[in-house]
Amino acid sequence: MDRAVEDLTARARIRDAAVRLFGERGIEGASIRDIAAEAGVSSGLVRHHFGSKEALREACDQYAKERMLQIGAELTKDGNLTGLDPLTLHPLAFPLQLYLVRSMMDGSETATALFLEGVEAVEEWTTSFGINPKDRRGYAAALAAIKLSVFVFRDQVSKALGEDITTPAGYNRIGQALMEVFTIPLLTQEQVDHMRKQEK
């Protein structure tokens, strides 16, 4: 194999291993040695490609952000939402979603920027579909946070369901439930109007 191609493959393996371990354990909980072992390379090779754990984390942040945006664009191409099936999404998106949530919790500016982009995307979606919440930004932020909270509380959610949501079946189950949360109204329009009148 060409040396440049071999190095690129090793770099990608290291990055993918870091995404998995950082997502599962957090930045502090995953060492360079752990990542090297997961990727099947030496610790020296990890440092050769990335220099430090912080630089590796930044590379993972950027990759996860770009890949999630790419997946989103692919799945919603031409307005077709059929690709949003949770079973289809699991192998592509779940490791990245888990990683990005953990990265946000660990204070990553890149991951936080992606969350803010997600909030803006929800705002645009509400406008294009004629959804007019009283506080559009607040509505968008709440929806984005609800989706991410499933991963923050994945152990508790898994226990509540009696099924591990990191598995395809569990991910599908909670994904379908989230779709219903977002599509089944909790209040009638009359109830909403009544509540708004009381606020005035």
Tab-separated table of C-alpha atoms in Angstrom:
chain	number	residue	atom	x	y	z
A	1	MET	CA	0.000	0.000	0.000
A	2	ASP	CA	1.154	3.543	-0.775
A	3	ARG	CA	2.561	5.137	2.392
A	4	ALA	CA	0.370	8.270	2.076
A	5	VAL	CA	-2.771	6.146	1.728
A	6	GLU	CA	-1.700	3.971	4.642
A	7	ASP	CA	-1.147	7.052	6.831
A	8	LEU	CA	-4.545	8.467	5.832
A	9	THR	CA	-6.217	5.182	6.734
A	10	ALA	CA	-4.434	5.100	10.095
A	11	ARG	CA	-5.420	8.725	10.751
A	12	ALA	CA	-9.062	7.935	9.988
A	13	ARG	CA	-8.964	4.845	12.224
A	14	ILE	CA	-7.528	6.893	15.078
A	15	ARG	CA	-10.149	9.614	14.600
A	16	ASP	CA	-13.011	7.113	14.495
A	17	ALA	CA	-11.688	5.351	17.606
A	18	ALA	CA	-11.415	8.692	19.400
A	19	VAL	CA	-14.992	9.624	18.428
A	20	ARG	CA	-16.219	6.330	19.927
A	21	LEU	CA	-14.218	6.523	23.160
A	22	PHE	CA	-14.661	10.254	23.740
A	23	GLY	CA	-18.398	9.735	23.184
A	24	GLU	CA	-18.560	6.878	25.673
A	25	ARG	CA	-16.166	8.151	28.351
A	26	GLY	CA	-15.730	11.871	27.819
A	27	ILE	CA	-12.508	13.653	26.912
A	28	GLU	CA	-10.880	13.102	30.299
A	29	GLY	CA	-11.965	9.468	30.482
A	30	ALA	CA	-10.258	8.337	27.276
A	31	SER	CA	-6.463	8.319	27.159
A	32	ILE	CA	-4.198	8.399	24.116
A	33	ARG	CA	-3.221	4.824	24.990
A	34	ASP	CA	-6.896	3.736	25.050
A	35	ILE	CA	-7.525	5.379	21.689
A	36	ALA	CA	-4.420	3.820	20.166
A	37	ALA	CA	-5.483	0.366	21.372
A	38	GLU	CA	-9.011	0.877	19.995
A	39	ALA	CA	-7.566	1.937	16.627
A	40	GLY	CA	-4.990	-0.881	16.579
A	41	VAL	CA	-2.010	1.497	16.377
A	42	SER	CA	0.752	2.694	18.667
A	43	SER	CA	0.442	5.710	20.973
A	44	GLY	CA	3.347	7.212	19.045
A	45	LEU	CA	1.359	7.078	15.810
A	46	VAL	CA	-1.537	8.903	17.458
A	47	ARG	CA	0.856	11.660	18.514
A	48	HIS	CA	2.474	11.653	15.064
A	49	HIS	CA	-0.858	12.365	13.379
A	50	PHE	CA	-2.473	14.654	15.956
A	51	GLY	CA	0.240	15.874	18.316
A	52	SER	CA	-1.867	15.988	21.494
A	53	LYS	CA	-5.171	14.759	22.872
A	54	GLU	CA	-6.590	18.288	22.673
A	55	ALA	CA	-5.649	18.538	18.987
A	56	LEU	CA	-7.221	15.121	18.415
A	57	ARG	CA	-10.377	16.297	20.163
A	58	GLU	CA	-10.516	19.382	17.929
A	59	ALA	CA	-10.115	17.192	14.826
A	60	CYS	CA	-12.936	14.943	16.073
A	61	ASP	CA	-15.154	17.971	16.762
A	62	GLN	CA	-14.657	19.290	13.243
A	63	TYR	CA	-15.162	15.886	11.625
A	64	ALA	CA	-18.314	15.128	13.644
A	65	LYS	CA	-19.796	18.534	12.851
A	66	GLU	CA	-19.081	18.291	9.112
A	67	ARG	CA	-20.269	14.671	8.878
A	68	MET	CA	-23.549	15.379	10.712
A	69	LEU	CA	-24.254	18.327	8.413
A	70	GLN	CA	-23.479	16.106	5.425
A	71	ILE	CA	-25.767	13.333	6.695
A	72	GLY	CA	-28.548	15.842	7.293
A	73	ALA	CA	-28.183	17.227	3.767
A	74	GLU	CA	-28.166	13.719	2.265
A	75	LEU	CA	-31.235	12.566	4.184
A	76	THR	CA	-33.335	15.629	3.396
A	77	LYS	CA	-32.241	16.045	-0.221
A	78	ASP	CA	-35.053	17.307	-2.457
A	79	GLY	CA	-37.354	17.517	0.558
A	80	ASN	CA	-37.386	13.718	0.907
A	81	LEU	CA	-37.570	12.785	4.602
A	82	THR	CA	-37.776	8.996	4.145
A	83	GLY	CA	-34.142	8.635	5.153
A	84	LEU	CA	-34.923	9.902	8.641
A	85	ASP	CA	-35.952	6.415	9.755
A	86	PRO	CA	-34.101	5.760	13.046
A	87	LEU	CA	-32.892	2.303	11.964
A	88	THR	CA	-31.299	3.860	8.898
A	89	LEU	CA	-29.774	6.662	10.952
A	90	HIS	CA	-28.333	4.541	13.778
A	91	PRO	CA	-25.060	3.312	12.258
A	92	LEU	CA	-24.415	6.662	10.570
A	93	ALA	CA	-25.453	9.197	13.156
A	94	PHE	CA	-25.571	7.652	16.624
A	95	PRO	CA	-21.813	7.576	17.365
A	96	LEU	CA	-21.510	11.159	16.132
A	97	GLN	CA	-24.551	12.343	18.096
A	98	LEU	CA	-23.224	10.726	21.253
A	99	TYR	CA	-19.799	12.232	20.678
A	100	LEU	CA	-21.119	15.742	20.024
A	101	VAL	CA	-23.345	15.721	23.105
A	102	ARG	CA	-20.428	14.608	25.277
A	103	SER	CA	-18.217	17.208	23.616
A	104	MET	CA	-20.770	19.934	24.363
A	105	MET	CA	-20.874	18.828	27.978
A	106	ASP	CA	-17.072	19.031	28.054
A	107	GLY	CA	-17.161	22.619	26.788
A	108	SER	CA	-16.363	22.274	23.086
A	109	GLU	CA	-16.961	25.498	21.150
A	110	THR	CA	-17.273	23.571	17.873
A	111	ALA	CA	-19.956	21.254	19.256
A	112	THR	CA	-21.793	24.201	20.787
A	113	ALA	CA	-21.644	25.995	17.431
A	114	LEU	CA	-23.267	22.962	15.815
A	115	PHE	CA	-26.053	23.066	18.410
A	116	LEU	CA	-26.646	26.736	17.602
A	117	GLU	CA	-26.768	25.903	13.894
A	118	GLY	CA	-29.359	23.251	14.741
A	119	VAL	CA	-31.439	25.836	16.584
A	120	GLU	CA	-31.280	28.131	13.564
A	121	ALA	CA	-32.310	25.251	11.276
A	122	VAL	CA	-35.390	24.607	13.453
A	123	GLU	CA	-36.225	28.316	13.311
A	124	GLU	CA	-36.074	28.221	9.512
A	125	TRP	CA	-38.173	25.045	9.467
A	126	THR	CA	-40.917	26.598	11.593
A	127	THR	CA	-41.042	29.589	9.250
A	128	SER	CA	-41.183	27.497	6.073
A	129	PHE	CA	-43.945	25.261	7.477
A	130	GLY	CA	-46.031	28.126	8.831
A	131	ILE	CA	-45.482	27.235	12.493
A	132	ASN	CA	-45.698	30.411	14.551
A	133	PRO	CA	-44.705	29.952	18.191
A	134	LYS	CA	-44.870	32.966	20.471
A	135	ASP	CA	-41.081	32.821	20.954
A	136	ARG	CA	-39.607	31.248	17.811
A	137	ARG	CA	-36.032	31.175	19.138
A	138	GLY	CA	-37.130	29.691	22.453
A	139	TYR	CA	-39.213	27.081	20.649
A	140	ALA	CA	-36.290	26.111	18.418
A	141	ALA	CA	-33.853	25.922	21.334
A	142	ALA	CA	-36.279	23.757	23.325
A	143	LEU	CA	-36.766	21.301	20.442
A	144	ALA	CA	-33.025	21.016	19.822
A	145	ALA	CA	-32.340	20.473	23.530
A	146	ILE	CA	-35.090	17.834	23.854
A	147	LYS	CA	-33.530	15.804	21.041
A	148	LEU	CA	-30.067	15.980	22.619
A	149	SER	CA	-31.308	15.226	26.140
A	150	VAL	CA	-32.022	11.638	25.079
A	151	PHE	CA	-28.261	11.138	24.730
A	152	VAL	CA	-27.392	13.018	27.922
A	153	PHE	CA	-29.765	10.732	29.860
A	154	ARG	CA	-29.175	7.631	27.772
A	155	ASP	CA	-28.610	5.366	30.812
A	156	GLN	CA	-31.794	6.565	32.487
A	157	VAL	CA	-33.831	6.448	29.259
A	158	SER	CA	-32.558	2.922	28.568
A	159	LYS	CA	-33.575	1.846	32.073
A	160	ALA	CA	-37.021	3.400	31.659
A	161	LEU	CA	-37.549	1.548	28.370
A	162	GLY	CA	-35.958	-1.690	29.510
A	163	GLU	CA	-33.917	-1.484	26.307
A	164	ASP	CA	-30.485	-0.062	25.566
A	165	ILE	CA	-30.913	2.951	23.264
A	166	THR	CA	-27.337	2.556	22.016
A	167	THR	CA	-28.495	-0.564	20.127
A	168	PRO	CA	-30.288	-0.256	16.768
A	169	ALA	CA	-33.555	-1.546	18.271
A	170	GLY	CA	-33.428	0.821	21.254
A	171	TYR	CA	-32.365	3.752	19.099
A	172	ASN	CA	-35.258	3.023	16.754
A	173	ARG	CA	-37.706	2.888	19.648
A	174	ILE	CA	-36.697	6.208	21.172
A	175	GLY	CA	-36.415	7.753	17.709
A	176	GLN	CA	-39.987	6.787	16.885
A	177	ALA	CA	-41.102	8.128	20.272
A	178	LEU	CA	-39.386	11.473	19.585
A	179	MET	CA	-41.134	11.708	16.238
A	180	GLU	CA	-44.462	11.289	18.021
A	181	VAL	CA	-43.502	13.880	20.639
A	182	PHE	CA	-42.930	16.342	17.816
A	183	THR	CA	-46.047	15.429	15.811
A	184	ILE	CA	-48.794	14.673	18.357
A	185	PRO	CA	-50.172	17.913	19.846
A	186	LEU	CA	-50.295	17.973	23.640
A	187	LEU	CA	-52.798	20.831	23.688
A	188	THR	CA	-55.654	21.860	21.423
A	189	GLN	CA	-55.492	25.261	19.730
A	190	GLU	CA	-58.307	26.413	22.017
A	191	GLN	CA	-56.260	25.501	25.100
A	192	VAL	CA	-53.220	27.321	23.719
A	193	ASP	CA	-55.290	30.427	22.977
A	194	HIS	CA	-56.776	30.323	26.488
A	195	MET	CA	-53.316	30.089	28.067
A	196	ARG	CA	-52.081	33.041	26.005
A	197	LYS	CA	-55.054	35.144	27.034
A	198	GLN	CA	-54.284	34.429	30.689
A	199	GLU	CA	-50.692	35.567	30.198
A	200	LYS	CA	-51.799	38.998	28.936
